[in-house]
mmCIF file of C-alpha atoms and ligand atoms in Angstrom:
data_model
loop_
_atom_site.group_PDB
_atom_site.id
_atom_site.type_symbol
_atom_site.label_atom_id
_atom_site.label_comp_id
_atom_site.label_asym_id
_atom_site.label_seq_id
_atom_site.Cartn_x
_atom_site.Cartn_y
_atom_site.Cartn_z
ATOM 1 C CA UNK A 287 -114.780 146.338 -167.212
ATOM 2 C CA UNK A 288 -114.304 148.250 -163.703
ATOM 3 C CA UNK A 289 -110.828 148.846 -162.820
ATOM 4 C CA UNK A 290 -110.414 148.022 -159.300
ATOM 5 C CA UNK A 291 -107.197 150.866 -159.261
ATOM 6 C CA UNK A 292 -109.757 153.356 -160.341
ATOM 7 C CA UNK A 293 -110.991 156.464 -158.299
ATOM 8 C CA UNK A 294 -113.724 156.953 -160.349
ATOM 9 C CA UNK A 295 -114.858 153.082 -160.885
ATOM 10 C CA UNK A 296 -114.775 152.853 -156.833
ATOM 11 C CA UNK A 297 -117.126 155.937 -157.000
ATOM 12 C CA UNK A 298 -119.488 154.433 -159.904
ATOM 13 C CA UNK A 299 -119.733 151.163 -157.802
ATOM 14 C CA UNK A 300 -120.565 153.109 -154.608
ATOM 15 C CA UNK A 301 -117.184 151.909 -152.734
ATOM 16 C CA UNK A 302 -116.540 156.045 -152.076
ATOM 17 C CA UNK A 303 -119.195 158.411 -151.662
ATOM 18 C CA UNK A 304 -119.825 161.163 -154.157
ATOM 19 C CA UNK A 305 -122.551 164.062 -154.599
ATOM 20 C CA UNK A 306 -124.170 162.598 -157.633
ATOM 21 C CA UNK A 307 -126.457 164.812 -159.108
ATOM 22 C CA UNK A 308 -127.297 162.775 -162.849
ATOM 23 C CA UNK A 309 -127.126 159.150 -163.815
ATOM 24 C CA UNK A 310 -127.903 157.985 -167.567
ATOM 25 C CA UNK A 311 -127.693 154.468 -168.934
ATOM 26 C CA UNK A 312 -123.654 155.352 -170.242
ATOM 27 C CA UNK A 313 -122.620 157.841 -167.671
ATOM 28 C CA UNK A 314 -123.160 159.769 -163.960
ATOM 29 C CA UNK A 315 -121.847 163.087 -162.848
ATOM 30 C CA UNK A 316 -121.283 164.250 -159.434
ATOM 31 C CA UNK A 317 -119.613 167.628 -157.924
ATOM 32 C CA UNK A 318 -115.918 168.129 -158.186
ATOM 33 C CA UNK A 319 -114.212 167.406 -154.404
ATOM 34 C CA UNK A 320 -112.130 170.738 -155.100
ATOM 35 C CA UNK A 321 -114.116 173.260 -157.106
ATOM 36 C CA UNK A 322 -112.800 175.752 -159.551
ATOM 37 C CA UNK A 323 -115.913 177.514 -159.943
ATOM 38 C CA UNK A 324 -119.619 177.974 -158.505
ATOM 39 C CA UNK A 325 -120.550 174.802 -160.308
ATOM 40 C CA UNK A 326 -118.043 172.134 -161.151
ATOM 41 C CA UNK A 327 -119.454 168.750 -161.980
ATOM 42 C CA UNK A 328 -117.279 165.657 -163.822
ATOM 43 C CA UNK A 329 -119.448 163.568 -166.215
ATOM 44 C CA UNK A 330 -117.572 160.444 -166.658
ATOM 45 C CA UNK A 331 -118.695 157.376 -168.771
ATOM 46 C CA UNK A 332 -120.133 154.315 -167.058
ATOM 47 C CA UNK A 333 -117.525 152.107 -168.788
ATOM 48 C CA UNK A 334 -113.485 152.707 -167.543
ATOM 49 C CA UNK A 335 -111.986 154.315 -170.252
ATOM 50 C CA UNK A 336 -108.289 155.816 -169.339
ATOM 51 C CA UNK A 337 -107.670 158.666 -171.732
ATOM 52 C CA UNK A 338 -109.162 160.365 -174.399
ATOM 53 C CA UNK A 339 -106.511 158.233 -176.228
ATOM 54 C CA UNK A 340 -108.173 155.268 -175.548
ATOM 55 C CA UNK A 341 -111.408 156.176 -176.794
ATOM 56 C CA UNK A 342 -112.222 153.503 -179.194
ATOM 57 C CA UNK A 343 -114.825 153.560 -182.432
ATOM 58 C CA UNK A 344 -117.192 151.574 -180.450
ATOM 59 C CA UNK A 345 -117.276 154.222 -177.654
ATOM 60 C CA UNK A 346 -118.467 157.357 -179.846
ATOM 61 C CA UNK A 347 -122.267 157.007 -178.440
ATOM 62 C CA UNK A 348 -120.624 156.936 -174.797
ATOM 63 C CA UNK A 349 -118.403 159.912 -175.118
ATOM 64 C CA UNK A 350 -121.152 161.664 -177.208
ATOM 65 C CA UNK A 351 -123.588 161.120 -174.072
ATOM 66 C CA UNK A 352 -121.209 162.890 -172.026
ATOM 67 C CA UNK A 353 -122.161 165.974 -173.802
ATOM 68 C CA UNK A 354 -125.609 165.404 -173.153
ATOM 69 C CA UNK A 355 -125.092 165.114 -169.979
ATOM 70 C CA UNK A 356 -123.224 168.694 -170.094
ATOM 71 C CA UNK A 357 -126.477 170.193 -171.782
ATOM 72 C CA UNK A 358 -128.981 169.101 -169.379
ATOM 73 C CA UNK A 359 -127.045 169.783 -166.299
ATOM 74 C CA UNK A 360 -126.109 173.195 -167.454
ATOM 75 C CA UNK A 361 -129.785 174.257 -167.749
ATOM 76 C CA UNK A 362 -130.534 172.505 -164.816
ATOM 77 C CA UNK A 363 -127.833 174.760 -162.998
ATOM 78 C CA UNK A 364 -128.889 177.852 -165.121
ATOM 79 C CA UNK A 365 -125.908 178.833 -167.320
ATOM 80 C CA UNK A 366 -126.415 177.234 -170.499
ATOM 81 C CA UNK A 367 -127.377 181.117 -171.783
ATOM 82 C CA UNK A 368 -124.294 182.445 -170.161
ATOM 83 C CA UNK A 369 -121.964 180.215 -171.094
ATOM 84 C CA UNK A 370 -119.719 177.867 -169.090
ATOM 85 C CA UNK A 371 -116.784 175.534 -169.852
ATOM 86 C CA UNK A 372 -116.819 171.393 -170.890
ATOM 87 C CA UNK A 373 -113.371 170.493 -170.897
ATOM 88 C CA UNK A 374 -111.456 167.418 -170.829
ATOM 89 C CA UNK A 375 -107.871 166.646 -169.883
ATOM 90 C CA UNK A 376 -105.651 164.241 -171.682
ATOM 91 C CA UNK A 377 -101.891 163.021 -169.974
ATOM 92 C CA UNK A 378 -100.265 164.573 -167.260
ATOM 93 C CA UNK A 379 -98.923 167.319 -169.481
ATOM 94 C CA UNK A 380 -102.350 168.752 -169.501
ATOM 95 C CA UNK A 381 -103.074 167.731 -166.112
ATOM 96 C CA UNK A 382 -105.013 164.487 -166.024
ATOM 97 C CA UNK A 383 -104.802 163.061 -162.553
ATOM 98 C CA UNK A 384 -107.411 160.431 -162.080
ATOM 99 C CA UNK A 385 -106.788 158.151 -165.231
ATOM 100 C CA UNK A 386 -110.911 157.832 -165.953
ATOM 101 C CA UNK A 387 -111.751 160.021 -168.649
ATOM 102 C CA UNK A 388 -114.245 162.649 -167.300
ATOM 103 C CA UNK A 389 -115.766 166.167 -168.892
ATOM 104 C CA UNK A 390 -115.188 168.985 -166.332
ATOM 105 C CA UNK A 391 -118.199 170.894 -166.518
ATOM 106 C CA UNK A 392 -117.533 174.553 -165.115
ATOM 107 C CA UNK A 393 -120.276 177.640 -164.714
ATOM 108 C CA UNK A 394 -121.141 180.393 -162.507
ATOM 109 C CA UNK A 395 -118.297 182.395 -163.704
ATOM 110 C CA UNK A 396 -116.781 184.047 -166.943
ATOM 111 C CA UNK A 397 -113.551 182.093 -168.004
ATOM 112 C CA UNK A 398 -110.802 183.310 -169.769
ATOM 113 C CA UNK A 399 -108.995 182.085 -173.059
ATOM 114 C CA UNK A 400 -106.210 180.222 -173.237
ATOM 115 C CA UNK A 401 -106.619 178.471 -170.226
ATOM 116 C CA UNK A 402 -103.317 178.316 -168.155
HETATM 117 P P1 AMP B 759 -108.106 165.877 -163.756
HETATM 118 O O1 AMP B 759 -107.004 166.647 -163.067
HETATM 119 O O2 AMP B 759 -108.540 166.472 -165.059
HETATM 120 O O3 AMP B 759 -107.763 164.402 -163.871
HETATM 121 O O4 AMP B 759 -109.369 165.996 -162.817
HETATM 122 C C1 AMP B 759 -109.548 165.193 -161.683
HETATM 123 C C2 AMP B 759 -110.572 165.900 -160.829
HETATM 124 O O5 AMP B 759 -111.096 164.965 -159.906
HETATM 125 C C3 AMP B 759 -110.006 167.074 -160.025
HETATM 126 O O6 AMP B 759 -110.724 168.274 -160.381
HETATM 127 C C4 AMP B 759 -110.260 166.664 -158.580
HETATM 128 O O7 AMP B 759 -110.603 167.752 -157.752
HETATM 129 C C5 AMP B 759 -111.398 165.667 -158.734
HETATM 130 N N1 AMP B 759 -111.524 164.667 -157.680
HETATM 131 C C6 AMP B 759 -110.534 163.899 -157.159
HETATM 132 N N2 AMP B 759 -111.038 163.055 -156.243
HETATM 133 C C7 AMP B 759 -112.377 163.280 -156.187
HETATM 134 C C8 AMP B 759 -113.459 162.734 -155.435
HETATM 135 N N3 AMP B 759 -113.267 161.746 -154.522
HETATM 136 N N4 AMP B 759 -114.709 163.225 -155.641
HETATM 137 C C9 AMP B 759 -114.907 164.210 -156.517
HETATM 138 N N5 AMP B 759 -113.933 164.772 -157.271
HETATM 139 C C10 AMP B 759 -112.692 164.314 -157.109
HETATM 140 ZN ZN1 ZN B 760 -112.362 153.733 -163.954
#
């Protein structure tokens, strides 16, 4: 199931270190390498799934626990009242660049709307 071109599969099997700060049974988050605000975690699914276009029916519990993963590490980080951003990037016209579907997970900061 691991993609052996994958960043993120490399990271899940240990091959590259990471700042993992959650682990569930469908999915791990650790802190972004190049942060775009106080906190910025990706919560990416166990199982190598490309895009948000290749989210299949069978994967709806797996994306759905990336949400849950959002919830509990924004109160662990203390911004769930506050507000913060989940956001997920699809292609490189929205600026996907590791081809592992992950949930950005920004706080610590008000954000704007549109994003850029
Ligand atoms: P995206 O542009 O939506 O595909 O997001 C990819 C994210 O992965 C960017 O925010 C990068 O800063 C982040 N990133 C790339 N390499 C690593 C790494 N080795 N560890 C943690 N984050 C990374
Ligand atoms: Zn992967």
């Amino acid at each position: 199931m691991a993609n052996d071109d994958c960043l993120f599969c490399k990271i899940l099997a240990g091959d590259i270190p990471a700042d993992v700060i959650y682990e569930s049974d469908t999915a791990i988050a650790f802190r972004d390498i190049n942060p775009q605000a106080p906190t910025h975690v990706l919560i990416i699914p166990r199982k190598h799934i490309a895009t948000i276009n290749d989210i299949g029916e069978d994967d709806q519990a797996i994306v759905g626990s990336l949400y849950s993963a959002a919830r509990t590490i924004a109160a662990e980080e203390g911004f769930s009242e506050e507000g913060y951003r989940a956001v997920m990037n699809c292609n490189e016209g929205a600026g996907q660049t590791v081809f592992h579907i992950h949930l950005h997970l920004l706080g610590g900061r008000p954000f704007s709307w549109p994003p850029g």
